[in-house]
Coordinates of C-alpha atoms and ligand atoms in Angstrom, one line a residue:
X1 CA -20.0 7.9 -17.0
X2 CA -18.9 11.3 -15.5
X3 CA -18.7 12.2 -11.7
X4 CA -22.0 13.9 -11.9
X5 CA -24.1 11.1 -13.5
X6 CA -26.8 10.6 -10.6
X7 CA -26.1 7.7 -8.4
X8 CA -28.6 4.6 -8.7
X9 CA -29.2 5.3 -12.5
X10 CA -28.8 1.7 -14.0
X11 CA -27.1 2.8 -17.4
X12 CA -26.1 -0.8 -18.6
X13 CA -26.8 -4.5 -18.4
X14 CA -25.5 -6.3 -15.3
X15 CA -23.5 -8.7 -17.8
X16 CA -22.6 -6.3 -20.4
X17 CA -19.2 -7.9 -21.0
X18 CA -19.8 -11.3 -19.9
X19 CA -22.9 -11.6 -22.4
X20 CA -20.3 -11.9 -25.2
X21 CA -19.2 -15.2 -24.2
X22 CA -22.4 -16.6 -22.4
X23 CA -25.4 -15.7 -24.8
X24 CA -26.7 -16.8 -28.2
X25 CA -26.6 -20.2 -29.7
X26 CA -23.1 -19.7 -31.2
X27 CA -22.0 -19.6 -27.5
X28 CA -23.2 -22.8 -26.4
X29 CA -19.9 -24.4 -26.0
X30 CA -18.9 -21.7 -23.7
X31 CA -21.8 -22.2 -21.6
X32 CA -21.1 -25.8 -21.4
X33 CA -17.8 -24.9 -19.5
X34 CA -19.7 -23.2 -17.0
X35 CA -22.5 -25.5 -16.5
X36 CA -19.8 -28.1 -15.5
X37 CA -19.1 -25.9 -12.4
X38 CA -22.8 -25.9 -11.6
X39 CA -24.1 -22.9 -13.5
X40 CA -27.5 -23.0 -14.3
X41 CA -29.7 -21.3 -17.5
X42 CA -31.0 -18.3 -15.3
X43 CA -27.3 -17.6 -14.4
X44 CA -26.4 -16.1 -18.1
X45 CA -29.5 -13.9 -17.7
X46 CA -28.6 -10.4 -16.5
X47 CA -26.0 -11.9 -13.9
X48 CA -22.7 -10.1 -13.8
X49 CA -19.7 -12.3 -13.8
X50 CA -17.5 -10.9 -11.2
X51 CA -14.0 -12.1 -10.6
X52 CA -12.6 -12.3 -6.9
X53 CA -8.8 -12.0 -7.3
X54 CA -7.8 -13.7 -4.3
X55 CA -4.3 -13.3 -2.9
X56 CA -4.6 -15.9 -0.3
X57 CA -1.3 -17.8 0.2
X58 CA 0.6 -19.4 3.1
X59 CA 3.9 -18.0 1.6
X60 CA 3.5 -15.0 4.3
X61 CA 1.3 -14.1 7.3
X62 CA 0.5 -11.0 5.1
X63 CA -1.6 -13.2 2.9
X64 CA -2.3 -16.2 5.0
X65 CA -5.5 -14.9 6.4
X66 CA -7.1 -13.9 2.8
X67 CA -9.0 -17.1 2.1
X68 CA -12.2 -16.4 4.6
X69 CA -12.5 -12.9 3.1
X70 CA -12.7 -14.5 -0.5
X71 CA -15.2 -17.1 0.7
X72 CA -17.5 -14.4 2.4
X73 CA -17.3 -12.3 -0.9
X74 CA -18.1 -15.5 -2.9
X75 CA -21.4 -16.0 -1.0
X76 CA -22.3 -12.4 -0.6
X77 CA -21.7 -12.0 -4.6
X78 CA -24.1 -15.2 -5.1
X79 CA -26.9 -13.7 -2.6
X80 CA -26.5 -10.2 -4.5
X81 CA -27.6 -11.9 -7.9
X82 CA -24.0 -12.1 -9.4
X83 CA -21.9 -15.3 -10.3
X84 CA -18.4 -15.2 -8.6
X85 CA -15.3 -16.2 -10.5
X86 CA -12.7 -16.8 -8.1
X87 CA -8.9 -16.8 -9.1
X88 CA -5.5 -16.7 -7.6
X89 CA -2.9 -14.0 -7.5
X90 CA 0.9 -14.7 -6.6
X91 CA 2.7 -12.6 -3.6
X92 CA 6.0 -12.7 -2.6
X93 CA 6.9 -11.6 0.9
X94 CA 9.2 -8.4 1.5
X95 CA 9.5 -9.3 5.3
X96 CA 11.0 -12.6 4.6
X97 CA 12.7 -11.8 1.4
X98 CA 14.5 -8.6 2.9
X99 CA 18.2 -8.8 2.7
X100 CA 18.0 -11.6 0.3
X101 CA 18.4 -12.1 -3.6
X102 CA 14.6 -12.8 -3.4
X103 CA 13.9 -9.1 -2.6
X104 CA 14.9 -8.3 -6.1
X105 CA 11.8 -10.1 -7.2
X106 CA 9.7 -7.9 -4.8
X107 CA 8.9 -4.8 -7.1
X108 CA 8.5 -6.9 -10.2
X109 CA 6.1 -9.2 -8.4
X110 CA 3.8 -5.7 -8.5
X111 CA 3.7 -5.7 -12.3
X112 CA 3.1 -9.8 -12.4
X113 CA 0.0 -9.3 -10.0
X114 CA -1.3 -6.5 -12.0
X115 CA -1.0 -8.9 -15.3
X116 CA -2.7 -11.7 -13.7
X117 CA -5.5 -9.8 -12.7
X118 CA -5.8 -8.1 -15.9
X119 CA -5.5 -11.4 -18.0
X120 CA -8.3 -12.9 -16.1
X121 CA -10.7 -10.2 -16.0
X122 CA -10.2 -9.4 -19.7
X123 CA -9.4 -12.9 -20.8
X124 CA -12.7 -14.0 -19.7
X125 CA -14.8 -10.6 -20.1
X126 CA -15.6 -10.0 -16.5
X127 CA -18.3 -7.6 -15.4
X128 CA -16.6 -6.5 -12.2
X129 CA -13.5 -7.7 -10.2
X130 CA -13.3 -7.6 -6.5
X131 CA -9.5 -7.8 -5.8
X132 CA -8.2 -9.3 -2.2
X133 CA -4.7 -8.6 -1.4
X134 CA -2.4 -8.2 1.6
X135 CA 1.4 -8.0 1.3
X136 CA 2.9 -4.8 0.1
X137 CA 3.1 -5.3 -3.7
X138 CA -0.4 -6.9 -3.7
X139 CA -1.7 -3.3 -3.2
X140 CA 0.0 -1.1 -6.2
X141 CA -0.3 -4.6 -8.3
X142 CA -4.3 -4.7 -8.0
X143 CA -4.6 -0.8 -8.3
X144 CA -2.7 -1.2 -11.3
X145 CA -4.9 -3.7 -12.9
X146 CA -8.2 -2.3 -11.8
X147 CA -7.2 1.2 -13.1
X148 CA -5.9 -0.5 -16.6
X149 CA -9.4 -2.7 -17.1
X150 CA -11.3 0.1 -16.0
X151 CA -14.3 -2.5 -15.4
X152 CA -16.2 -1.7 -11.9
X153 CA -14.1 -2.8 -9.2
X154 CA -13.3 -2.7 -5.6
X155 CA -10.3 -3.1 -3.4
X156 CA -10.5 -5.4 -0.3
X157 CA -7.7 -5.1 2.1
X158 CA -6.7 -8.5 3.8
X159 CA -6.1 -6.3 7.1
X160 CA -3.4 -5.7 9.2
X161 CA -1.4 -8.0 11.9
X162 CA -1.8 -7.3 15.4
X163 CA 1.0 -6.2 17.4
X164 CA 3.4 -8.8 19.1
X165 CA 4.3 -8.0 22.6
X166 CA 7.3 -8.5 24.8
X167 CA 8.3 -6.8 28.2
X168 CA 5.4 -4.2 27.9
X169 CA 6.1 -3.1 24.6
X170 CA 4.2 -3.7 21.1
X171 CA 6.3 -5.6 18.8
X172 CA 6.3 -5.3 14.6
X173 CA 8.3 -7.0 12.2
X174 CA 10.6 -4.0 12.1
X175 CA 11.4 -4.6 15.9
X176 CA 12.9 -7.9 14.7
X177 CA 15.1 -6.1 12.0
X178 CA 16.1 -3.3 14.6
X179 CA 17.1 -6.3 17.2
X180 CA 19.5 -7.4 14.9
X181 CA 21.3 -4.2 14.8
X182 CA 21.0 -3.9 18.9
X183 CA 22.0 -7.3 19.5
X184 CA 25.3 -7.0 17.6
X185 CA 26.1 -3.6 19.2
X186 CA 25.7 -5.4 22.5
X187 CA 22.7 -3.2 23.5
X188 CA 20.3 -6.4 23.7
X189 CA 21.1 -10.1 25.2
X190 CA 20.5 -13.4 23.3
X191 CA 17.7 -14.4 25.1
X192 CA 15.6 -11.0 24.4
X193 CA 16.7 -11.2 21.1
X194 CA 15.2 -14.5 20.2
X195 CA 12.1 -13.7 22.2
X196 CA 11.5 -10.4 19.9
X197 CA 12.2 -12.8 16.8
X198 CA 9.4 -15.1 18.0
X199 CA 7.0 -13.0 19.2
X200 CA 7.2 -10.0 16.6
X201 CA 4.2 -11.5 14.4
X202 CA 1.7 -12.9 16.2
X203 CA -0.6 -14.2 13.6
X204 CA -2.0 -13.5 10.1
X205 CA -2.3 -9.7 8.7
X206 CA 0.0 -7.2 7.0
X207 CA 2.9 -5.6 8.8
X208 CA 1.4 -3.5 11.6
X209 CA 2.7 0.0 11.4
X210 CA 2.0 2.6 8.7
X211 CA 4.4 0.7 6.6
X212 CA 3.9 0.3 3.1
X213 CA 0.6 -2.3 2.9
X214 CA -1.1 -0.1 5.5
X215 CA 0.0 3.3 3.6
X216 CA -1.6 1.6 0.5
X217 CA -4.7 0.6 2.1
X218 CA -5.3 3.8 3.7
X219 CA -4.7 5.4 0.3
X220 CA -7.3 3.1 -1.2
X221 CA -9.6 4.5 1.3
X222 CA -8.9 8.1 0.7
X223 CA -9.1 7.2 -3.2
X224 CA -12.7 5.9 -2.7
X225 CA -11.9 2.5 -3.9
X226 CA -12.3 0.8 -0.7
X227 CA -15.0 0.9 1.9
X228 CA -14.6 3.5 4.8
X229 CA -13.1 2.2 7.8
X230 CA -11.7 -1.0 6.0
X231 CA -8.1 -0.3 5.7
X232 CA -7.1 0.0 9.3
X233 CA -9.3 -3.4 10.4
X234 CA -7.3 -6.3 11.6
X235 CA -7.1 -9.3 9.7
X236 CA -8.4 -11.6 12.5
X237 CA -11.2 -9.3 13.6
X238 CA -14.8 -10.7 12.2
X239 CA -15.6 -7.0 11.1
X240 CA -12.6 -7.6 8.1
X241 CA -14.9 -10.4 7.0
X242 CA -18.1 -8.5 7.3
X243 CA -16.3 -5.8 5.2
X244 CA -15.5 -8.3 2.6
X245 CA -19.2 -9.4 2.3
X246 CA -20.3 -5.6 2.2
X247 CA -17.8 -4.7 -0.7
X248 CA -19.2 -7.5 -2.6
X249 CA -22.5 -6.1 -2.3
X250 CA -21.3 -2.5 -3.1
X251 CA -19.6 -3.7 -6.0
X252 CA -22.8 -5.2 -7.5
X253 CA -24.3 -1.7 -6.8
X254 CA -21.6 0.1 -8.2
X255 CA -21.8 -2.1 -11.9
X256 CA -25.6 -1.4 -11.7
X257 CA -24.8 2.1 -11.4
X258 CA -22.3 2.1 -14.0
X259 CA -19.1 3.6 -11.6
X260 CA -16.0 2.5 -13.2
X261 CA -12.6 2.9 -11.6
X262 CA -11.5 5.7 -13.8
X263 CA -14.7 7.6 -12.7
X264 CA -12.7 7.7 -8.8
X265 CA -9.3 7.4 -9.8
X266 CA -8.6 11.2 -10.8
X267 CA -6.5 13.6 -10.5
X268 CA -8.3 15.2 -7.7
X269 CA -8.6 11.7 -5.8
X270 CA -5.1 11.1 -6.0
X271 CA -4.4 14.4 -4.3
X272 CA -6.4 13.3 -1.7
X273 CA -4.7 9.7 -1.5
X274 CA -1.6 11.7 -1.1
X275 CA -2.6 14.0 1.2
X276 CA -3.8 11.0 3.5
X277 CA -0.4 9.4 3.1
X278 CA 1.3 12.4 4.5
X279 CA -1.1 13.0 7.3
X280 CA -0.6 9.3 8.3
X281 CA 3.3 9.3 7.8
X282 CA 2.9 6.7 5.2
X283 CA 5.6 4.5 3.0
X284 CA 8.2 6.2 0.7
X285 CA 6.9 3.2 -1.5
X286 CA 3.9 5.4 -1.8
X287 CA 5.6 7.6 -4.2
X288 CA 6.6 5.0 -7.1
X289 CA 3.5 3.1 -6.5
X290 CA 1.3 6.3 -7.1
X291 CA 3.1 7.0 -10.1
X292 CA 2.4 3.7 -11.5
X293 CA -1.2 3.6 -10.5
X294 CA -2.0 7.1 -12.1
X295 CA -0.1 6.2 -15.0
X296 CA -2.3 3.1 -15.4
X297 CA -5.6 5.1 -15.0
X298 CA -4.5 7.9 -17.6
X299 CA -4.1 10.6 -15.0
X300 CA -1.2 12.9 -15.0
X301 CA 0.8 13.1 -12.2
X302 CA 4.5 13.6 -11.5
X303 CA 7.1 13.4 -8.8
X304 CA 6.7 17.0 -8.2
X305 CA 3.2 16.6 -7.5
X306 CA 4.2 14.5 -4.2
X307 CA 6.1 17.8 -2.9
X308 CA 3.3 20.3 -3.7
X309 CA 0.9 18.4 -1.6
X310 CA 3.5 17.5 1.0
X311 CA 4.1 21.2 1.7
X312 CA 0.4 21.9 2.2
X313 CA -0.5 19.1 4.4
X314 CA 0.8 18.5 8.0
X315 CA 1.6 15.1 9.5
X316 CA -1.6 14.5 12.0
X317 CA -0.8 10.6 13.0
X318 CA 1.6 9.2 15.5
X319 CA 2.4 6.1 13.7
X320 CA 5.6 3.5 13.3
X321 CA 8.1 3.6 12.1
X322 CA 8.9 7.0 13.2
X323 CA 5.9 7.5 16.0
X324 CA 4.8 5.0 18.6
X325 CA 1.2 3.7 17.4
X326 CA 0.0 0.8 15.0
X327 CA -2.6 0.7 12.4
X328 CA -5.0 -1.2 14.9
X329 CA -4.5 1.9 17.2
X330 CA -5.3 4.3 14.4
X331 CA -8.4 2.1 13.9
X332 CA -9.5 2.6 17.3
X333 CA -9.0 6.3 17.2
X334 CA -11.2 6.6 14.2
X335 CA -9.6 5.6 11.4
X336 CA -9.0 6.7 8.1
X337 CA -12.3 8.5 8.2
X338 CA -11.3 10.6 11.1
X339 CA -8.3 11.8 9.4
X340 CA -10.0 12.5 6.2
X341 CA -12.8 14.7 8.3
X342 CA -9.7 16.7 9.7
X343 CA -8.2 17.1 6.3
X344 CA -11.5 18.3 4.4
X345 CA -12.7 20.5 7.1
X346 CA -9.1 22.4 6.8
X347 CA -10.0 22.6 2.9
X348 CA -7.0 19.9 2.3
X349 CA -9.1 17.4 0.5
X350 CA -11.5 17.6 -2.4
X351 CA -14.9 16.5 -0.9
X352 CA -16.6 16.2 -4.3
X353 CA -14.8 12.9 -5.4
X354 CA -17.0 10.0 -6.1
X355 CA -16.4 6.8 -4.2
X356 CA -17.1 3.2 -5.0
X357 CA -20.4 3.4 -2.8
X358 CA -21.7 6.4 -5.4
X359 CA -21.4 8.8 -2.6
X360 CA -19.0 11.7 -2.5
X361 CA -16.1 11.8 0.0
X362 CA -17.9 14.8 1.8
X363 CA -21.3 12.7 1.8
X364 CA -19.0 9.6 3.3
X365 CA -17.7 11.8 6.0
X366 CA -21.0 13.4 6.5
X367 CA -21.3 11.8 10.2
X368 CA -17.6 11.7 11.2
X369 CA -17.0 13.9 14.2
X370 CA -15.0 17.0 13.4
X371 CA -12.5 16.4 16.0
X372 CA -11.3 12.5 17.2
X373 CA -12.5 11.5 21.1
X374 CA -9.4 11.7 23.6
X375 CA -6.6 9.6 22.6
X376 CA -2.9 10.2 21.4
X377 CA -2.8 8.6 17.7
X378 CA -4.8 11.3 15.6
X379 CA -3.7 14.9 16.1
X380 CA -5.9 17.9 15.1
X381 CA -4.4 20.5 12.6
X382 CA -3.5 22.7 15.6
X383 CA -1.9 20.3 17.4
X384 CA -0.2 18.3 14.3
X385 CA 2.9 16.2 14.8
X386 CA 4.7 18.2 11.9
X387 CA 3.4 21.2 9.9
X388 CA 4.3 19.9 6.4
X389 CA 4.5 16.1 5.0
X390 CA 7.3 13.9 5.6
X391 CA 8.0 12.4 2.3
X392 CA 10.1 15.0 0.8
X393 CA 11.3 15.2 -3.3
X394 CA 14.8 16.2 -3.2
X395 CA 16.7 17.1 -6.3
X396 CA 20.4 18.0 -6.6
X397 CA 23.8 17.1 -7.9
X398 CA 23.3 13.6 -7.0
X399 CA 19.8 13.5 -8.0
X400 CA 18.9 15.8 -10.6
X401 CA 15.6 13.8 -11.4
X402 CA 14.7 13.4 -8.0
X403 CA 14.8 11.3 -4.7
X404 CA 12.6 10.8 -1.9
X405 CA 13.7 11.6 1.6
X406 CA 11.4 10.6 4.9
X407 CA 11.9 13.4 7.2
X408 CA 9.6 12.7 10.1
X409 CA 11.1 11.7 13.4
X410 CA 14.4 13.4 13.0
X411 CA 15.7 15.9 15.6
X412 CA 18.1 17.3 13.1
X413 CA 17.5 16.8 9.3
X414 CA 21.0 18.2 8.2
X415 CA 24.2 16.3 7.8
X416 CA 27.6 16.4 6.2
X417 CA 30.2 13.9 6.4
X418 CA 32.5 11.6 4.6
X419 CA 30.8 9.1 1.9
X420 CA 31.2 5.4 3.1
X421 CA 30.5 3.8 -0.6
X422 CA 28.9 0.4 -1.0
X423 CA 27.9 -1.4 -4.4
X424 CA 25.8 -3.7 -2.8
X425 CA 23.3 -3.9 0.2
X426 CA 25.1 -7.2 2.0
X427 CA 28.5 -5.4 2.3
X428 CA 26.8 -2.2 3.6
X429 CA 25.1 -4.5 6.3
X430 CA 28.2 -6.1 7.1
X431 CA 30.2 -3.1 7.8
X432 CA 27.3 -1.8 10.1
X433 CA 27.2 -4.8 12.1
X434 CA 31.0 -4.9 12.3
X435 CA 31.1 -1.6 13.5
X436 CA 32.8 0.1 10.8
X437 CA 30.2 2.9 10.5
X438 CA 30.5 5.8 12.8
X439 CA 28.3 8.5 13.6
X440 CA 28.8 11.7 11.0
X441 CA 29.3 9.0 8.3
X442 CA 27.1 9.2 5.1
X443 CA 26.6 5.9 3.6
X444 CA 26.0 5.9 -0.2
X445 CA 24.6 2.3 -1.2
X446 CA 24.2 2.2 -5.0
X447 CA 23.7 -0.2 -8.1
X448 CA 20.4 -0.9 -6.4
X449 CA 18.1 0.7 -8.5
X450 CA 15.6 -0.9 -11.0
X451 CA 18.6 -1.8 -13.7
X452 CA 21.2 -2.3 -11.1
X453 CA 19.9 -4.3 -8.3
X454 CA 18.1 -5.6 -10.5
X455 CA 14.8 -5.0 -9.1
X456 CA 15.1 -2.1 -6.9
X457 CA 15.5 -4.3 -3.7
X458 CA 14.4 -2.7 -0.2
X459 CA 17.2 -1.4 2.5
X460 CA 15.8 -2.2 5.5
X461 CA 18.2 -4.7 6.6
X462 CA 20.7 -2.1 6.8
X463 CA 18.7 0.8 7.8
X464 CA 17.2 -1.2 10.7
X465 CA 20.7 -2.3 11.8
X466 CA 21.7 1.5 12.0
X467 CA 18.6 2.4 14.0
X468 CA 19.3 -0.8 16.2
X469 CA 22.9 0.4 16.6
X470 CA 21.9 3.6 17.6
X471 CA 23.1 5.5 14.8
X472 CA 19.6 6.4 13.2
X473 CA 19.9 10.0 13.9
X474 CA 23.8 10.5 13.4
X475 CA 24.6 8.4 10.1
X476 CA 22.8 9.5 6.8
X477 CA 22.3 6.8 4.3
X478 CA 21.8 7.7 0.4
X479 CA 20.7 5.1 -2.1
X480 CA 19.4 4.2 -5.8
X481 CA 17.5 1.6 -4.0
X482 CA 13.8 1.4 -2.1
X483 CA 13.3 1.6 1.4
X484 CA 10.9 -0.7 3.3
X485 CA 7.9 1.2 4.7
X486 CA 9.4 0.1 8.1
X487 CA 12.7 2.4 7.4
X488 CA 13.2 5.6 9.3
X489 CA 16.2 7.8 9.6
X490 CA 18.3 10.2 7.8
X491 CA 17.9 8.2 4.6
X492 CA 17.3 9.2 1.0
X493 CA 16.2 6.9 -1.5
X494 CA 15.1 6.5 -5.2
X495 CA 18.3 8.3 -6.3
X496 CA 17.4 8.9 -10.1
X497 CA 18.9 8.5 -12.4
X498 CA 20.4 5.3 -10.8
X499 CA 24.0 4.4 -10.9
X500 CA 23.7 1.6 -13.4
X501 CA 21.8 4.1 -16.0
X502 CA 24.9 6.4 -15.4
X503 CA 23.6 8.7 -12.6
X504 CA 26.0 10.8 -10.8
X505 CA 26.1 8.6 -7.7
X506 CA 28.0 6.2 -9.3
X507 CA 31.0 8.7 -9.1
X508 CA 31.1 9.5 -5.4
X509 CA 34.2 8.4 -3.8
X510 CA 35.0 6.7 -0.7
X511 CA 35.6 10.0 1.5
X512 CA 33.8 12.6 -0.5
X513 CA 32.2 14.9 1.6
Ligands
FES601 FE1 3.8 -8.4 3.8 FE2 5.4 -6.5 5.3 S1 6.0 -8.3 4.5 S2 3.2 -6.4 4.5

């Protein structure tokens, strides 16, 4: 179907794919298996088989609140005359694995999640899939599967965590990482350190700033594959359950209309998603995740496309890690639709991209006010936080194929100083905590890329420790590893080619300028 197919036109039977396994005399043994689970004869007639990819897990708070959403989606699918097939997807927690050997499995888990969903959707000939995810890698993993299988699909984000609170300050998981540096630098006493650790994560939901999970959920909303306003809701709020129900209803309609993911995920809609990532000050991980999503959707997209969008898109939102507010504050301020409306009015968004609802982006945003109400989270174009986006693609002698720098929150984006070279993350962290890194140093952390790590771990422990030690603005850090969405400071990551692949970063020596 092209983007011009009139919405509401039924083009195919609702169970076009699943009929292959449920209809006909030769298929009786297949149906027996369904009867064992309570199916009735009428369930095989024009009722789609819809997968519910459930990321629920008690491994991490990011996923521990997903079951109510999955349950609500199953009930809503059944009331919309569909069959629901619930299956699980794994997760690991970056917040828990950070700084450990476990972090080497983080990026790989994205591929595992994508493979799990593709396996179930195609192995059982599902007619559609509703993907529910929470933690960072659930997001691109789910979208990659959606793009690969190209059966009608909707992404239901599990929702953000609410902030912790201590001594009149909002806390997130990053507060705990930064507290390590503050404590060892003698800037925080032990009692406060322990309270921050206990209070940073007050309940279920994904990490609360514009870190990777919230960045990706916001981008999916902009892409049109998640419902408006759904990407910034808190996991524990009832509106999240209502949104899961509505997503189920919308997905059944999308199957009826024949709307497929590759009608939605196009070069233009990825430009929209990246514009929203820039406007909200999103995570560096969005760069490698959107390269993968575009690849799975068959869309031509290179690292240079991020720089093209960055140069024309201002940062509008004052969000953590470098800013002040959290995803729950962005939600109250008007959410992603408000950010998108400002971008659309400024000619920075394509309004004609179709969404999972069958409406275009311009139609979805029709009733959103042109300007946000009085608040401090979403800025107007005239009053932007930064005139250009914050995820800069750099190329140079150490990164001929490109690197990613996050350049918001910095008073001075230039540093020249002696290289302090580390071939692993742990010794770099120990050097910071032992006070061996001084203002003006440029840390080089290498052999931490996809091959070298292996698995391209995130460097939140050292970057958080630098911020906590008060060195965030005076020490540079260059790595072929990745960063957490919670990282900020004078940091350059994803240096390519990586050291383990013979990149020039492998040749830097201690003390080089
Ligand atoms: Fe799961 Fe941050 S650790 S979203």
